[in-house]
Coordinates of C-alpha atoms in Angstrom, one line a residue:
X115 CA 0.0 0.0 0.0
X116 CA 3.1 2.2 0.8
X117 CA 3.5 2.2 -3.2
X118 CA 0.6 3.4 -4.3
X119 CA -0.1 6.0 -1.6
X120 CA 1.9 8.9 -0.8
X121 CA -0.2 10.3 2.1
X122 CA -1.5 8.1 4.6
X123 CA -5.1 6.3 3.6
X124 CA -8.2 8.1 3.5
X125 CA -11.1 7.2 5.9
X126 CA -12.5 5.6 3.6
X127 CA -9.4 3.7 2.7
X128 CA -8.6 3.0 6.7
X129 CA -12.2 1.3 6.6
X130 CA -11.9 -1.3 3.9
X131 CA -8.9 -2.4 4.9
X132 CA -10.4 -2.9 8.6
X133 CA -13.4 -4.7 6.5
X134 CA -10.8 -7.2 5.0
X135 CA -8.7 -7.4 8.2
X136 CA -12.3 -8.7 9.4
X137 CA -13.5 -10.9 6.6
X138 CA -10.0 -12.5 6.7
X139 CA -10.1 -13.4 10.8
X140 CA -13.9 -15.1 10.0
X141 CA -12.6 -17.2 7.2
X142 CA -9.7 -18.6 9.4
X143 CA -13.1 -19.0 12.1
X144 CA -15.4 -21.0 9.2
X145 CA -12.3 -23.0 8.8
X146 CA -11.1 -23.8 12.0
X147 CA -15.4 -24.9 12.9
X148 CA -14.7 -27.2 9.7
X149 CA -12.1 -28.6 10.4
X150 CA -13.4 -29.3 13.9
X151 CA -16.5 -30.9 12.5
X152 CA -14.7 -33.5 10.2
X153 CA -12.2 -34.1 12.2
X154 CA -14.7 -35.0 14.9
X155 CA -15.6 -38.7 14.3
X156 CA -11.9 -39.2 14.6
X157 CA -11.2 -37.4 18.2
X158 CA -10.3 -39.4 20.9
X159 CA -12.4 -39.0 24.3
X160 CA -9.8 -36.5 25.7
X161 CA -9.6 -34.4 22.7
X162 CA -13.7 -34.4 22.8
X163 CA -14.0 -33.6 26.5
X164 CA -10.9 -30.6 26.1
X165 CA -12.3 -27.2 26.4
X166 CA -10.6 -24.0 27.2
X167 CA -8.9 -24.3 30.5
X168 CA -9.2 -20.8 31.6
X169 CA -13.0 -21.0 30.6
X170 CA -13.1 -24.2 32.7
X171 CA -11.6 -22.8 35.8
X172 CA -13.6 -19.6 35.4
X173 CA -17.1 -21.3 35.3
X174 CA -16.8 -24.6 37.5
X175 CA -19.1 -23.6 40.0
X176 CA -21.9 -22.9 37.3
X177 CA -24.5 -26.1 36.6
X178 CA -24.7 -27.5 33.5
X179 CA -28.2 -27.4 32.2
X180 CA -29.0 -31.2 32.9
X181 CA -28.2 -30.5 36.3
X182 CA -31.2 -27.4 36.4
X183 CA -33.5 -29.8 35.2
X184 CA -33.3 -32.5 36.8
X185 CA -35.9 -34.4 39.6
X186 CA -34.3 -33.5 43.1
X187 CA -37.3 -35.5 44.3
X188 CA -36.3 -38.7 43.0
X189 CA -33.3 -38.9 45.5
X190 CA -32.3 -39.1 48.8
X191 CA -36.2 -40.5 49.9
X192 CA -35.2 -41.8 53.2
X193 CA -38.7 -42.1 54.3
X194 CA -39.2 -44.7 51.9
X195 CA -36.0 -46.0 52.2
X196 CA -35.5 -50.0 53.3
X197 CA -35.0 -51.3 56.9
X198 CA -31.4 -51.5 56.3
X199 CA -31.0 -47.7 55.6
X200 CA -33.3 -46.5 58.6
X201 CA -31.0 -49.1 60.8
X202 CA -28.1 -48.0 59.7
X203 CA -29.0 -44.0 60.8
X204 CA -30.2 -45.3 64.3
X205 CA -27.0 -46.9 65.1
X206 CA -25.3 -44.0 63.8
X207 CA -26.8 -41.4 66.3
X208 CA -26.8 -43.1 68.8
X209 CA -23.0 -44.0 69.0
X210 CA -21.0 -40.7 67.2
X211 CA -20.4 -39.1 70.9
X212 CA -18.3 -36.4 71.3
X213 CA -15.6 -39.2 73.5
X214 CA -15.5 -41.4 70.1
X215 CA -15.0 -38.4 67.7
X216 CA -12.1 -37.6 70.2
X217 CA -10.3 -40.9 70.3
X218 CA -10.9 -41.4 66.3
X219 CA -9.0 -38.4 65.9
X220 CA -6.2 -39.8 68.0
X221 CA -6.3 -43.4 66.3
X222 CA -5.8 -41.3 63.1
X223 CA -2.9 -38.9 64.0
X224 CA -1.0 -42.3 65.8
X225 CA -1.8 -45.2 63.3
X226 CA -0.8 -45.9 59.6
X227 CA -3.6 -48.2 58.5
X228 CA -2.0 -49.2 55.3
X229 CA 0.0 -48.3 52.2
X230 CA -0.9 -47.8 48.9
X231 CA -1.5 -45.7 45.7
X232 CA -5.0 -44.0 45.5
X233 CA -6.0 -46.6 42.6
X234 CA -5.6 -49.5 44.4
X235 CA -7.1 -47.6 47.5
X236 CA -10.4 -47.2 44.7
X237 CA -10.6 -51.0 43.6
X238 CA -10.2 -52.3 47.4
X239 CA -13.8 -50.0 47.4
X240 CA -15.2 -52.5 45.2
X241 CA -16.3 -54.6 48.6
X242 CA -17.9 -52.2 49.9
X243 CA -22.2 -51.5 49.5
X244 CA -22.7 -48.6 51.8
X245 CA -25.6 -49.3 53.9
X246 CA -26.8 -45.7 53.9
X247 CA -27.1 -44.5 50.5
X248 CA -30.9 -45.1 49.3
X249 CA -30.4 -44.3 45.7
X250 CA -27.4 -47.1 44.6
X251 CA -26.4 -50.4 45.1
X252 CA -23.6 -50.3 42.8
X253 CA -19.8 -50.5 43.7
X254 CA -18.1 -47.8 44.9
X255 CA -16.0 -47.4 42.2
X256 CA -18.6 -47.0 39.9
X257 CA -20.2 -44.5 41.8
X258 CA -16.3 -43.0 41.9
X259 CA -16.3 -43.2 38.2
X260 CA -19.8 -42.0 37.2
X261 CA -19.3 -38.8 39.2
X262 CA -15.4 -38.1 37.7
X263 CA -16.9 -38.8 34.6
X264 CA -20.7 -36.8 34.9
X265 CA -17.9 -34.2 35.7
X266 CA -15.6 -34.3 32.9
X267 CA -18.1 -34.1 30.7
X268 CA -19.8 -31.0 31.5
X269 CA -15.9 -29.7 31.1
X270 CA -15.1 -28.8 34.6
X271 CA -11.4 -28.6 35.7
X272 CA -9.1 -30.9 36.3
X273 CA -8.8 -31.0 40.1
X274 CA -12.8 -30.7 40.1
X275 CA -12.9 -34.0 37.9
X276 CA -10.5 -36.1 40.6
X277 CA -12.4 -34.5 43.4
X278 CA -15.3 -36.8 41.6
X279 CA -13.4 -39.7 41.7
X280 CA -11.7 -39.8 45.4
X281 CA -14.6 -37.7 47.4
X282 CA -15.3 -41.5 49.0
X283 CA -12.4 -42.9 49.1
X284 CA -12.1 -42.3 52.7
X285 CA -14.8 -45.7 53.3
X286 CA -11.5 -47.7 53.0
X287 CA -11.6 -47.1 57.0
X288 CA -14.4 -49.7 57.1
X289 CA -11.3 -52.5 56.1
X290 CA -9.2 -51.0 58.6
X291 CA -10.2 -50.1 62.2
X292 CA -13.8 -49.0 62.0
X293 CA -16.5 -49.9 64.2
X294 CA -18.8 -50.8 61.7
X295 CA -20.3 -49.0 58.7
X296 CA -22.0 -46.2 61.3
X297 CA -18.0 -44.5 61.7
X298 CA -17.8 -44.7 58.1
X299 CA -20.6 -43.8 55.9
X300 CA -23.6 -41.5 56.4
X301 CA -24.8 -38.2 56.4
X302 CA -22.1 -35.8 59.1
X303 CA -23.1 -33.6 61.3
X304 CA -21.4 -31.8 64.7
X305 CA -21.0 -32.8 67.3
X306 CA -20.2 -31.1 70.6
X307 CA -23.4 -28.9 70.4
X308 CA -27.1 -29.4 69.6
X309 CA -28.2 -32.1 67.2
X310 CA -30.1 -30.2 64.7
X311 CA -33.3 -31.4 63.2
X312 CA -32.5 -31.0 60.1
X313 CA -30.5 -34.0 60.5
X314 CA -32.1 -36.9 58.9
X315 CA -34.2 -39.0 61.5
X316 CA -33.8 -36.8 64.2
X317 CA -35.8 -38.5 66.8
X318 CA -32.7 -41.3 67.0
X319 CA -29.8 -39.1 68.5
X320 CA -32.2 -39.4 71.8
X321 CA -30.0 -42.6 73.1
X322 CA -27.1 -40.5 72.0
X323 CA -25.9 -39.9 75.8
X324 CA -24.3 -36.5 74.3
X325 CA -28.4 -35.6 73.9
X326 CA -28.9 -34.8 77.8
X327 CA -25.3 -33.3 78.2
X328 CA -25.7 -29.8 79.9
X329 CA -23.1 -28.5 77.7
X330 CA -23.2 -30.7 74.9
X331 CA -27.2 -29.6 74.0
X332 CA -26.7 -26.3 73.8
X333 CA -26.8 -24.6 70.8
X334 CA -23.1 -23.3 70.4
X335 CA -22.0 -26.4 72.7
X336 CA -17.9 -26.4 72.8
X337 CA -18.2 -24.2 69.9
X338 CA -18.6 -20.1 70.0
X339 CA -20.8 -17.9 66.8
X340 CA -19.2 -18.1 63.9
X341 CA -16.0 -19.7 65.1
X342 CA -15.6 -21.1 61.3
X343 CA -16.3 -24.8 60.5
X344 CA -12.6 -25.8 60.7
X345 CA -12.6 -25.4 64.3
X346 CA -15.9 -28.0 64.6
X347 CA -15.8 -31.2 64.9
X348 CA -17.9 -33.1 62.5
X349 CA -18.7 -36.7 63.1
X350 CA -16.3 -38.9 62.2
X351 CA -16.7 -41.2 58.9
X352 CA -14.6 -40.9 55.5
X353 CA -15.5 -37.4 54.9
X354 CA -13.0 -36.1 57.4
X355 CA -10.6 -39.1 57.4
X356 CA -9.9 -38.4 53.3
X357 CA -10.0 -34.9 53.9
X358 CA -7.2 -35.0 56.4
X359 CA -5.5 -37.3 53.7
X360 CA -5.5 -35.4 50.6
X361 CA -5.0 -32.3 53.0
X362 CA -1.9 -34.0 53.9
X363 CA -0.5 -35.8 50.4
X364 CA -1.8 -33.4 47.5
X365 CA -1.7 -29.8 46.1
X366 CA -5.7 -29.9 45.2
X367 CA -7.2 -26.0 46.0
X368 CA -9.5 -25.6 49.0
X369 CA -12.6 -25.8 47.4
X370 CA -11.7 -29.2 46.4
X371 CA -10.4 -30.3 50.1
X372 CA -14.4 -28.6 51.5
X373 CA -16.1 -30.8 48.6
X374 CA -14.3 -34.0 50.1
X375 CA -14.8 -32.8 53.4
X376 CA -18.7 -31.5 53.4
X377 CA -20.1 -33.4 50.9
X378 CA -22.1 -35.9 53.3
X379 CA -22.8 -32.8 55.5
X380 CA -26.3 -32.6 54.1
X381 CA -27.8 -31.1 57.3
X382 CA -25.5 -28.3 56.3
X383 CA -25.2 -27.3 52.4
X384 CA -28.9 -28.8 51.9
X385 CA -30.9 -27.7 54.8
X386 CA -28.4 -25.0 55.6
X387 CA -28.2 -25.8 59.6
X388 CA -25.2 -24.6 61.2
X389 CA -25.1 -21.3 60.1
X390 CA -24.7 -20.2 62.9
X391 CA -20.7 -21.6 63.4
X392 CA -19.6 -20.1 59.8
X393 CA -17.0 -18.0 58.8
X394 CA -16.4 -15.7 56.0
X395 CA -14.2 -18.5 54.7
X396 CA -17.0 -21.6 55.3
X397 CA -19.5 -19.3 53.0
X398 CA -17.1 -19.2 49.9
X399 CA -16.5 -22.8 50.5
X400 CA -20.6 -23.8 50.8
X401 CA -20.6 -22.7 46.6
X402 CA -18.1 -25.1 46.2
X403 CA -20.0 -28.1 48.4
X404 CA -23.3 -27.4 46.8
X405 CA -21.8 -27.2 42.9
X406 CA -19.9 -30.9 44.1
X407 CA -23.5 -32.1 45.5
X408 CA -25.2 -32.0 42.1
X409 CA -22.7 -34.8 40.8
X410 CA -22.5 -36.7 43.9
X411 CA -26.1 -37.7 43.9
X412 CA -27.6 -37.0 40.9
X413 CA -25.0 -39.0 38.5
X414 CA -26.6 -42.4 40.5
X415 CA -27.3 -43.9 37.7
X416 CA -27.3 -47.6 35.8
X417 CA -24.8 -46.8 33.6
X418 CA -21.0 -48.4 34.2
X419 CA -18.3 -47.3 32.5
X420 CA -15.5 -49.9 31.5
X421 CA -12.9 -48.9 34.3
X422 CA -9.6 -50.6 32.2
X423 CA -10.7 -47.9 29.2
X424 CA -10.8 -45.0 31.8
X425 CA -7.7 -46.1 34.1
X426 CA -5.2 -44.5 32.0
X427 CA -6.3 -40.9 31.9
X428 CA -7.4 -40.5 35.8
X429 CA -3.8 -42.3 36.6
X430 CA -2.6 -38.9 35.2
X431 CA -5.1 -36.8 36.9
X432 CA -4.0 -38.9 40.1
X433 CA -0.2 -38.0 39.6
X434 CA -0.8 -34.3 38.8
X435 CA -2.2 -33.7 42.0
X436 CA -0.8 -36.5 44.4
X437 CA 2.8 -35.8 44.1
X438 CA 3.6 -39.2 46.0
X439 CA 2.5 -42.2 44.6
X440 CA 2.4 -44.6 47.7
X441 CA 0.0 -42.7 50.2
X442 CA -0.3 -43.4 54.1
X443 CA -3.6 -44.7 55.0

């Protein structure tokens, strides 16, 4: 253009240029969607699951549309549930005392239970049939798997996706020194102060000898108003015993160490109980719970995905984040 124009370009000039400058940057867009659409038959999972990963970190927290429309009614009916479930709860209230949270807390900090990677932690899971969930009777690593994946595919990050797969890993403390399935599994609440009633079958905690304690049935209890979350103690089961692991052994981000940690505390990011004992901190962290929840219980499906097929891409997303490969247990 230098050769043909002496003076700089008129307006006019200035503005077809910016039209071609424009026309050009759509044709490399048409070409780039075409390109995308015939390669697409020949895309590997991975490459069809890949989005942008600063799009993916910005908007993890926002459902995907099948989440918004699904039945919430459909799950979690535990007054329908079997004898087994309702069995399971009464046993459960009655013996999470504030003296056995204490002295599971001790067994934890003094003992290592076993060592191994976090795979083989997930296919020792396949013995397990919680006795509290109402909505599945499949293995737990196909409940592991259907929620990493439920969560890959809506193109959440990376750390979000493993957060899927581990949240329950911590029920490997029924094989070790458990008391039965009631320190394990189940919905977690606090204790140390008033057993809400938001708390599913809260008529049971009455044989809980914690239920008459002066101190102990208050509303604050040990606790003081808005002391923050970290500082309660939440019955013990493998919400808190995998968060203090992956606390411990990874680099995940604190929203993904609350999801492992609150997920089963349903009393709390369902009913919103407890309110009362949060911190500025606990409220950021209840957006991350409740985003996690949605693929927790409403990927329960029949579906199971071929776990050989899946290994090799969640062994990376296991290394990424747990630096050590043999974790203490």
């Amino acid at each position: 253009m230098s050769k043909i124009f002496k003076t700089p370009p008129t307006k006019k000039v200035e503005h077809e240029q910016h039209i071609l400058e424009k026309l050009d940057d759509d044709i490399l867009k048409v070409n780039q969607i075409r390109h995308d659409f015939t390669s697409n038959s020949t895309h590997s999972l991975d490459d069809e699951l890949k989005i942008d990963s600063d799009e993916a970190d910005k908007n993890w927290h926002i459902a995907s549309e099948y989440y918004k429309n699904i039945d919430t009614k459909a799950f979690r009916q535990y007054e329908l549930a079997c004898d087994r479930v309702k069995s399971f709860y009464e046993e459960q209230h009655e013996k999470q005392t504030v003296a056995y949270n204490l002295q599971a807390r001790i067994n934890f900090k003094t003992k290592t239970r076993d060592r191994m990677t976090i795979w083989q932690g997930l296919e020792k899971l396949n013995k397990l049939l919680d006795e509290s969930d109402p909505d599945t009777e499949l293995s737990q690593i196909d409940h592991a798997l259907q929620t990493a994946e439920a969560i890959r595919r809506d193109g959440k990050p990376r750390w979000f996706q493993l957060v899927g797969l581990i949240h329950d890993l911590g029920k490997l403390l029924y094989f070790f020194d458990s008391k039965g399935q009631w320190d394990v599994v189940g919905d977690t609440f606090p204790v140390g102060c008033k057993f809400s009633k938001r708390i599913i079958f809260p008529e049971s905690f009455k044989k809980n000898p914690d239920y008459v304690n002066p101190l102990y049935k208050s509303k604050y209890g040990i606790y003081s108003k808005h002391c923050g979350l970290d500082k309660v103690m939440l019955s013990w089961g493998h919400d808190e015993y995998m968060y203090h692991i992956a606390k411990k052994n990874s680099n995940l981000p604190p929203e993904a160490l609350a999801m492992i940690r609150y997920h089963s505390f349903y009393p709390w990011h369902q009913e919103l109980a407890y309110t009362y004992l949060m911190d500025d901190h606990d409220k950021e962290m209840l957006k991350a719970v409740k985003a996690f929840n949605k693929y927790d219980l409403y990927s329960k499906i029949d579906q199971q995905y071929n776990i050989e097929e899946l290994k090799p891409y969640y062994l990376e997303l296991i290394n990424e984040f747990f630096p050590n490969e043999i974790i203490d247990f």
